[in-house]
């Protein structure tokens, strides 16, 4: 017999086990969200999801190597950017809306 409390507890344990892993979360409405689990509590799971709505390199104004004033012409530094808006945004999902969690491979380019 299906017990929703056991299912809720099972998903909580899975989220806690996969903390800081890149996962695919399937929701009860059939939608899927991929992201890194950054936190979980009794009601919510917190994800850092890729922000594909903007191009950070273009916003900073130097899309390639060697753009002044970064380094010498032709020998510039890559446009690394770590900070607010660095490609992830926070998403909070109700734990009750989750139907499945699976881990995904994660490659850092």
Coordinates of C-alpha atoms in Angstrom, one line a residue:
X1 CA 0.0 0.0 0.0
X2 CA 1.3 3.5 -1.0
X3 CA 2.1 5.7 2.0
X4 CA 2.8 9.4 1.0
X5 CA 4.7 10.0 4.3
X6 CA 7.2 7.2 3.4
X7 CA 7.6 8.6 -0.1
X8 CA 8.2 12.1 1.3
X9 CA 10.8 10.8 3.8
X10 CA 12.5 8.7 1.0
X11 CA 12.9 11.8 -1.2
X12 CA 14.2 13.9 1.7
X13 CA 16.8 11.2 2.3
X14 CA 17.7 11.1 -1.4
X15 CA 18.1 14.9 -1.5
X16 CA 20.2 14.9 1.7
X17 CA 22.4 12.0 0.3
X18 CA 23.0 13.9 -3.0
X19 CA 23.7 17.3 -1.4
X20 CA 26.1 19.3 -3.6
X21 CA 25.6 16.9 -6.5
X22 CA 24.3 17.8 -9.9
X23 CA 20.8 16.1 -10.2
X24 CA 17.8 15.9 -12.4
X25 CA 14.6 16.5 -10.4
X26 CA 11.3 15.3 -11.8
X27 CA 8.2 17.1 -10.5
X28 CA 4.6 15.8 -10.1
X29 CA 3.4 17.9 -13.1
X30 CA 5.9 16.1 -15.4
X31 CA 8.4 18.9 -15.7
X32 CA 12.1 18.3 -15.1
X33 CA 14.7 20.6 -13.5
X34 CA 18.5 20.1 -13.4
X35 CA 20.7 21.7 -10.9
X36 CA 23.0 21.3 -7.9
X37 CA 21.3 20.6 -4.5
X38 CA 22.4 23.3 -2.1
X39 CA 20.1 22.5 0.8
X40 CA 17.1 20.5 1.9
X41 CA 14.7 20.8 4.8
X42 CA 11.4 19.2 5.8
X43 CA 9.4 21.2 3.2
X44 CA 11.7 22.4 0.5
X45 CA 14.7 21.5 -1.6
X46 CA 17.1 24.3 -2.7
X47 CA 18.8 24.1 -6.1
X48 CA 21.4 26.1 -7.9
X49 CA 20.2 25.9 -11.5
X50 CA 22.1 27.0 -14.6
X51 CA 21.1 30.5 -15.7
X52 CA 21.0 30.3 -19.5
X53 CA 19.1 33.6 -19.9
X54 CA 22.3 35.7 -20.3
X55 CA 25.8 35.6 -21.5
X56 CA 28.1 36.8 -18.7
X57 CA 31.1 37.3 -21.1
X58 CA 29.2 39.7 -23.4
X59 CA 27.8 41.7 -20.4
X60 CA 31.3 42.2 -19.1
X61 CA 32.5 43.6 -22.4
X62 CA 35.3 41.3 -23.3
X63 CA 34.2 38.2 -25.1
X64 CA 37.8 36.9 -25.9
X65 CA 41.4 36.9 -25.0
X66 CA 43.7 39.9 -25.1
X67 CA 41.1 42.6 -24.7
X68 CA 42.7 45.7 -23.0
X69 CA 43.3 46.4 -20.1
X70 CA 43.7 42.7 -19.3
X71 CA 47.2 41.6 -20.1
X72 CA 49.3 42.4 -23.2
X73 CA 47.7 42.5 -26.6
X74 CA 47.3 38.9 -27.8
X75 CA 48.2 37.5 -24.3
X76 CA 45.2 38.5 -22.2
X77 CA 43.6 36.5 -19.5
X78 CA 40.5 34.4 -20.0
X79 CA 37.3 36.2 -18.9
X80 CA 36.8 34.2 -15.7
X81 CA 33.9 35.5 -13.6
X82 CA 33.0 34.2 -10.2
X83 CA 30.5 36.1 -8.2
X84 CA 26.9 37.2 -8.3
X85 CA 25.3 36.2 -11.6
X86 CA 28.1 33.8 -12.5
X87 CA 25.8 31.4 -14.3
X88 CA 23.6 30.0 -11.6
X89 CA 20.4 31.1 -9.9
X90 CA 18.6 29.8 -6.9
X91 CA 15.4 27.7 -7.2
X92 CA 13.3 26.6 -4.3
X93 CA 11.0 23.6 -4.9
X94 CA 8.5 22.1 -2.5
X95 CA 9.7 18.6 -1.5
X96 CA 6.1 17.4 -1.8
X97 CA 6.1 18.2 -5.6
X98 CA 9.1 15.9 -6.3
X99 CA 8.5 12.5 -7.7
X100 CA 12.1 11.5 -8.5
X101 CA 15.8 12.5 -8.2
X102 CA 18.6 11.2 -10.3
X103 CA 22.2 12.2 -10.4
X104 CA 23.7 13.6 -13.6
X105 CA 27.3 13.8 -14.8
X106 CA 28.8 17.2 -14.4
X107 CA 31.6 18.6 -16.5
X108 CA 33.2 22.0 -15.7
X109 CA 34.4 23.7 -18.8

